[in-house]
Amino acid sequence: MKLLQFFNVIAFLATATFAVNLGVVLLLYAIHHDLSPQIASEWGGVALITGGFWLLAVTTGLTWWMQRRVWRGRWVAQGLSSVLLAIGAVAMTRYLQG
């Protein structure tokens, strides 16, 4: 159980860090949206990835919290978090490859 909690906290910290960093990048894109057509064309992808990382950060943080408090729904949250992490990894890899 401790190993699973360790995995959950590492996943939460990683996704939350990416979410905050991408939030700053999205803010910079919003400020400089008119300067380059490339920035305007990349806006949707950056917003989608940022939203995805925020969703992952919330689900992994909630999962860690539920595991720590030993709540009933913790295994449902663990399964949802694991599935979302796998889908997010595949989606981000496909998006970045082309």
Backbone as a printed PyTorch tensor [residue, N CA C, xyz], in Angstrom:
tensor([[[  0.8220,  -1.1910,   0.0000],
         [  0.0000,   0.0000,   0.0000],
         [  0.8690,   1.2580,   0.0000]],

        [[  1.9660,   1.2240,   0.7100],
         [  2.8600,   2.3820,   0.7480],
         [  3.4690,   2.6520,  -0.6250]],

        [[  3.7880,   1.5950,  -1.3630],
         [  4.3460,   1.7600,  -2.7000],
         [  3.3310,   2.4090,  -3.6290]],

        [[  2.0680,   2.0340,  -3.5020],
         [  1.0140,   2.6310,  -4.3130],
         [  0.8190,   4.0990,  -3.9480]],

        [[  0.8780,   4.4240,  -2.6730],
         [  0.7790,   5.8260,  -2.2590],
         [  1.9660,   6.6250,  -2.7820]],

        [[  3.1410,   6.0180,  -2.7770],
         [  4.3320,   6.6810,  -3.3020],
         [  4.1700,   6.9540,  -4.8020]],

        [[  3.6730,   5.9650,  -5.5360],
         [  3.4130,   6.1540,  -6.9640],
         [  2.4080,   7.2750,  -7.1900]],

        [[  1.3420,   7.2990,  -6.3920],
         [  0.3020,   8.3240,  -6.5540],
         [  0.8330,   9.7200,  -6.2790]],

        [[  1.6530,   9.8710,  -5.2580],
         [  2.1730,  11.2080,  -4.9530],
         [  3.1780,  11.6590,  -6.0140]],

        [[  3.9800,  10.7360,  -6.5430],
         [  4.9100,  11.0930,  -7.6190],
         [  4.1430,  11.4770,  -8.8750]],

        [[  3.0920,  10.7100,  -9.2010],
         [  2.2660,  11.0290, -10.3690],
         [  1.5820,  12.3810, -10.1880]],

        [[  1.0930,  12.6460,  -8.9810],
         [  0.4460,  13.9340,  -8.7200],
         [  1.4330,  15.0910,  -8.8560]],

        [[  2.6010,  14.9570,  -8.2610],
         [  3.5830,  16.0430,  -8.3310],
         [  4.0480,  16.2840,  -9.7600]],

        [[  4.2400,  15.2260, -10.5190],
         [  4.6830,  15.3820, -11.9130],
         [  3.5980,  16.0480, -12.7590]],

        [[  2.3560,  15.5640, -12.6530],
         [  1.2970,  16.1440, -13.4780],
         [  0.9550,  17.5710, -13.0410]],

        [[  1.0100,  17.8410, -11.7550],
         [  0.7360,  19.2030, -11.2880],
         [  1.8250,  20.1660, -11.7540]],

        [[  3.0780,  19.7130, -11.7500],
         [  4.1680,  20.5590, -12.2310],
         [  4.0040,  20.8660, -13.7180]],

        [[  3.6930,  19.8360, -14.5010],
         [  3.4590,  20.0640, -15.9270],
         [  2.2580,  20.9730, -16.1580]],

        [[  1.1990,  20.7980, -15.3700],
         [ -0.0010,  21.6130, -15.5330],
         [  0.2900,  23.0870, -15.2470]],

        [[  1.0390,  23.3650, -14.2000],
         [  1.3650,  24.7550, -13.8660],
         [  2.2700,  25.3600, -14.9370]],

        [[  3.2940,  24.6080, -15.3600],
         [  4.1960,  25.1180, -16.4040],
         [  3.4550,  25.3670, -17.7110]],

        [[  2.6110,  24.4440, -18.1050],
         [  1.8510,  24.6380, -19.3380],
         [  0.8210,  25.7530, -19.1940]],

        [[  0.3190,  25.9660, -17.9800],
         [ -0.5710,  27.0970, -17.7480],
         [  0.1320,  28.4220, -17.9940]],

        [[  1.3850,  28.5120, -17.5770],
         [  2.1820,  29.7200, -17.8370],
         [  2.4370,  29.8650, -19.3410]],

        [[  2.7610,  28.7700, -20.0100],
         [  2.9730,  28.8100, -21.4610],
         [  1.6900,  29.2490, -22.1660]],

        [[  0.5570,  28.7340, -21.7280],
         [ -0.7190,  29.1200, -22.3240],
         [ -1.0050,  30.6030, -22.1100]],

        [[ -0.6500,  31.1100, -20.9480],
         [ -0.8010,  32.5430, -20.6900],
         [  0.0840,  33.3660, -21.6200]],

        [[  1.3190,  32.9190, -21.8150],
         [  2.2130,  33.6150, -22.7430],
         [  1.6910,  33.5510, -24.1760]],

        [[  1.1420,  32.4130, -24.5620],
         [  0.5270,  32.3020, -25.8950],
         [ -0.6310,  33.2750, -26.0250]],

        [[ -1.4290,  33.4240, -24.9690],
         [ -2.5590,  34.3490, -25.0090],
         [ -2.0890,  35.7920, -25.1460]],

        [[ -1.0040,  36.1300, -24.4740],
         [ -0.4890,  37.5010, -24.5430],
         [  0.0860,  37.8040, -25.9190]],

        [[  0.8070,  36.8390, -26.4970],
         [  1.4930,  37.0650, -27.7780],
         [  0.7860,  36.3870, -28.9430]],

        [[ -0.5030,  36.2140, -28.8350],
         [ -1.2970,  35.5030, -29.8360],
         [ -1.2340,  36.1600, -31.2140]],

        [[ -1.1450,  37.4690, -31.2640],
         [ -1.1880,  38.2000, -32.5360],
         [  0.1740,  38.3570, -33.2080]],

        [[  1.2440,  37.9750, -32.5640],
         [  2.5690,  38.2260, -33.1030],
         [  2.9740,  37.2790, -34.2210]],

        [[  2.4770,  36.0810, -34.2020],
         [  2.9140,  35.0850, -35.1770],
         [  1.7610,  34.1520, -35.5290]],

        [[  1.6390,  33.8120, -36.8110],
         [  0.5930,  32.8510, -37.1720],
         [  0.8590,  31.4580, -36.5940]],

        [[  2.1250,  31.1360, -36.3310],
         [  2.4540,  29.8400, -35.7480],
         [  1.9090,  29.7380, -34.3280]],

        [[  1.9920,  30.8110, -33.5750],
         [  1.4570,  30.8150, -32.2140],
         [ -0.0540,  30.6170, -32.2610]],

        [[ -0.7100,  31.2930, -33.1970],
         [ -2.1610,  31.1530, -33.3170],
         [ -2.5550,  29.7290, -33.7110]],

        [[ -1.7620,  29.0900, -34.5610],
         [ -2.1000,  27.7340, -34.9930],
         [ -1.8170,  26.6950, -33.9080]],

        [[ -0.8810,  26.9580, -33.0190],
         [ -0.5460,  26.0120, -31.9500],
         [ -1.4020,  26.2000, -30.7000]],

        [[ -2.1850,  27.2630, -30.6570],
         [ -2.9680,  27.5960, -29.4710],
         [ -3.8770,  26.4460, -29.0320]],

        [[ -4.6060,  25.8460, -29.9550],
         [ -5.5450,  24.7870, -29.6090],
         [ -4.8640,  23.5700, -29.0070]],

        [[ -3.7480,  23.1690, -29.5830],
         [ -3.0180,  22.0100, -29.0700],
         [ -2.4590,  22.2470, -27.6820]],

        [[ -1.9160,  23.4360, -27.4660],
         [ -1.3610,  23.7620, -26.1500],
         [ -2.4760,  23.8240, -25.1040]],

        [[ -3.6240,  24.3870, -25.4930],
         [ -4.7550,  24.4530, -24.5610],
         [ -5.2660,  23.0530, -24.2270]],

        [[ -5.3140,  22.1680, -25.2270],
         [ -5.7720,  20.8000, -24.9980],
         [ -4.8290,  20.0330, -24.0740]],

        [[ -3.5380,  20.1440, -24.3160],
         [ -2.5630,  19.4570, -23.4650],
         [ -2.5740,  20.0310, -22.0470]],

        [[ -2.7100,  21.3450, -21.9200],
         [ -2.7820,  21.9690, -20.5980],
         [ -4.0010,  21.4740, -19.8230]],

        [[ -5.1450,  21.4540, -20.4800],
         [ -6.3570,  20.9410, -19.8340],
         [ -6.2230,  19.4810, -19.4380]],

        [[ -5.5790,  18.6970, -20.2910],
         [ -5.3480,  17.2950, -19.9730],
         [ -4.4790,  17.1150, -18.7420]],

        [[ -3.4310,  17.9150, -18.6470],
         [ -2.5710,  17.8020, -17.4630],
         [ -3.2730,  18.2870, -16.2050]],

        [[ -4.1300,  19.3030, -16.3130],
         [ -4.8950,  19.7250, -15.1450],
         [ -5.8330,  18.6170, -14.6990]],

        [[ -6.4750,  17.9290, -15.6610],
         [ -7.3500,  16.8170, -15.3190],
         [ -6.5680,  15.6860, -14.6550]],

        [[ -5.4010,  15.3790, -15.2110],
         [ -4.5630,  14.3370, -14.6080],
         [ -4.1010,  14.7270, -13.2050]],

        [[ -3.7470,  15.9800, -13.0180],
         [ -3.3000,  16.4340, -11.6960],
         [ -4.4290,  16.3170, -10.6680]],

        [[ -5.6290,  16.6840, -11.0530],
         [ -6.7610,  16.5920, -10.1270],
         [ -7.0670,  15.1370,  -9.7880]],

        [[ -7.1020,  14.2650, -10.8010],
         [ -7.4400,  12.8600, -10.5230],
         [ -6.3480,  12.1530,  -9.7300]],

        [[ -5.0870,  12.4040, -10.0490],
         [ -4.0250,  11.7450,  -9.2800],
         [ -3.9380,  12.3010,  -7.8600]],

        [[ -4.1730,  13.5870,  -7.6930],
         [ -4.1930,  14.1650,  -6.3460],
         [ -5.3450,  13.6320,  -5.5160]],

        [[ -6.5110,  13.5150,  -6.1340],
         [ -7.6680,  12.9580,  -5.4300],
         [ -7.4340,  11.4920,  -5.0790]],

        [[ -6.8250,  10.7590,  -5.9970],
         [ -6.5240,   9.3520,  -5.7350],
         [ -5.5650,   9.2090,  -4.5650]],

        [[ -4.5180,  10.0180,  -4.5550],
         [ -3.5600,   9.9550,  -3.4440],
         [ -4.2470,  10.2840,  -2.1170]],

        [[ -5.0920,  11.3150,  -2.1320],
         [ -5.7880,  11.7260,  -0.9230],
         [ -6.7270,  10.6270,  -0.4300]],

        [[ -7.4350,   9.9910,  -1.3700],
         [ -8.3550,   8.9190,  -0.9850],
         [ -7.6020,   7.6920,  -0.4660]],

        [[ -6.4620,   7.3710,  -1.0580],
         [ -5.6450,   6.2550,  -0.5670],
         [ -5.1130,   6.5610,   0.8290]],

        [[ -4.7100,   7.7920,   1.0380],
         [ -4.1570,   8.1800,   2.3290],
         [ -5.2070,   8.1250,   3.4370]],

        [[ -6.4300,   8.5080,   3.1040],
         [ -7.5250,   8.5260,   4.0870],
         [ -8.2490,   7.1860,   4.1870]],

        [[ -7.8860,   6.2210,   3.3580],
         [ -8.4730,   4.8870,   3.3150],
         [ -9.9990,   4.9790,   3.1430]],

        [[-10.4140,   5.6840,   2.1050],
         [-11.8300,   5.8090,   1.7900],
         [-12.2870,   4.6340,   0.9490]],

        [[-13.5960,   4.3960,   0.9510],
         [-14.1570,   3.2610,   0.2230],
         [-13.8830,   3.3040,  -1.2720]],

        [[-14.0500,   4.4400,  -1.8800],
         [-13.9170,   4.5590,  -3.3280],
         [-12.4910,   4.6790,  -3.8180]],

        [[-11.5410,   4.3750,  -2.9730],
         [-10.1450,   4.5920,  -3.3520],
         [ -9.7120,   3.7110,  -4.5190]],

        [[-10.2470,   2.4980,  -4.6390],
         [ -9.8210,   1.6210,  -5.7250],
         [-10.4560,   2.0360,  -7.0420]],

        [[-11.6560,   2.5870,  -6.9730],
         [-12.2650,   3.1480,  -8.1900],
         [-11.4480,   4.3430,  -8.6640]],

        [[-11.0690,   5.1960,  -7.7210],
         [-10.2410,   6.3550,  -8.0630],
         [ -8.8800,   5.9240,  -8.5930]],

        [[ -8.3150,   4.8720,  -8.0140],
         [ -7.0200,   4.3670,  -8.4820],
         [ -7.1290,   3.8470,  -9.9100]],

        [[ -8.1830,   3.1070, -10.1850],
         [ -8.3930,   2.6000, -11.5360],
         [ -8.6080,   3.7220, -12.5340]],

        [[ -9.4330,   4.7130, -12.1720],
         [ -9.6770,   5.8530, -13.0570],
         [ -8.3960,   6.6330, -13.3040]],

        [[ -7.6370,   6.8490, -12.2580],
         [ -6.3780,   7.5800, -12.3820],
         [ -5.3970,   6.8360, -13.2820]],

        [[ -5.3020,   5.5320, -13.1050],
         [ -4.3810,   4.7390, -13.9250],
         [ -4.7900,   4.7390, -15.3910]],

        [[ -6.0920,   4.5970, -15.6450],
         [ -6.5830,   4.6190, -17.0290],
         [ -6.3370,   5.9840, -17.6630]],

        [[ -6.6260,   7.0550, -16.9290],
         [ -6.3980,   8.4020, -17.4670],
         [ -4.9230,   8.6780, -17.7160]],

        [[ -4.0510,   8.1930, -16.8440],
         [ -2.6160,   8.3560, -17.0620],
         [ -2.1690,   7.6220, -18.3260]],

        [[ -2.6750,   6.4150, -18.5340],
         [ -2.3150,   5.6560, -19.7390],
         [ -2.8540,   6.3270, -20.9960]],

        [[ -4.1140,   6.7690, -20.9660],
         [ -4.6960,   7.4600, -22.1220],
         [ -3.9540,   8.7550, -22.3910]],

        [[ -3.6280,   9.4860, -21.3370],
         [ -2.8840,  10.7390, -21.5050],
         [ -1.5110,  10.5230, -22.1020]],

        [[ -0.8280,   9.4800, -21.6790],
         [  0.5030,   9.1860, -22.2250],
         [  0.4230,   8.8440, -23.7080]],

        [[ -0.5490,   8.0190, -24.0810],
         [ -0.7060,   7.6470, -25.4920],
         [ -1.1150,   8.8580, -26.3250]],

        [[ -2.0750,   9.6410, -25.8250],
         [ -2.5480,  10.8130, -26.5740],
         [ -1.4490,  11.8440, -26.7540]],

        [[ -0.6700,  12.1000, -25.7020],
         [  0.3810,  13.0890, -25.8210],
         [  1.4870,  12.6030, -26.7700]],

        [[  1.8020,  11.3220, -26.7240],
         [  2.8040,  10.7830, -27.6350],
         [  2.3550,  10.8990, -29.0820]],

        [[  1.1020,  10.5730, -29.3470],
         [  0.5680,  10.6980, -30.7090],
         [  0.5320,  12.1410, -31.1670]],

        [[  0.1520,  13.0490, -30.2610],
         [  0.0810,  14.4710, -30.6220],
         [  1.4660,  15.0170, -30.9500]],

        [[  2.4570,  14.6560, -30.1500],
         [  3.8040,  15.1890, -30.3580],
         [  4.5020,  14.5590, -31.5750]],

        [[  4.0930,  13.3590, -31.9640],
         [  4.7070,  12.7220, -33.1240],
         [  4.1380,  13.2340, -34.4470]],

        [[  3.0110,  13.8580, -34.4010],
         [  2.5260,  14.3680, -35.6760],
         [  1.0990,  14.6140, -35.6610]]])
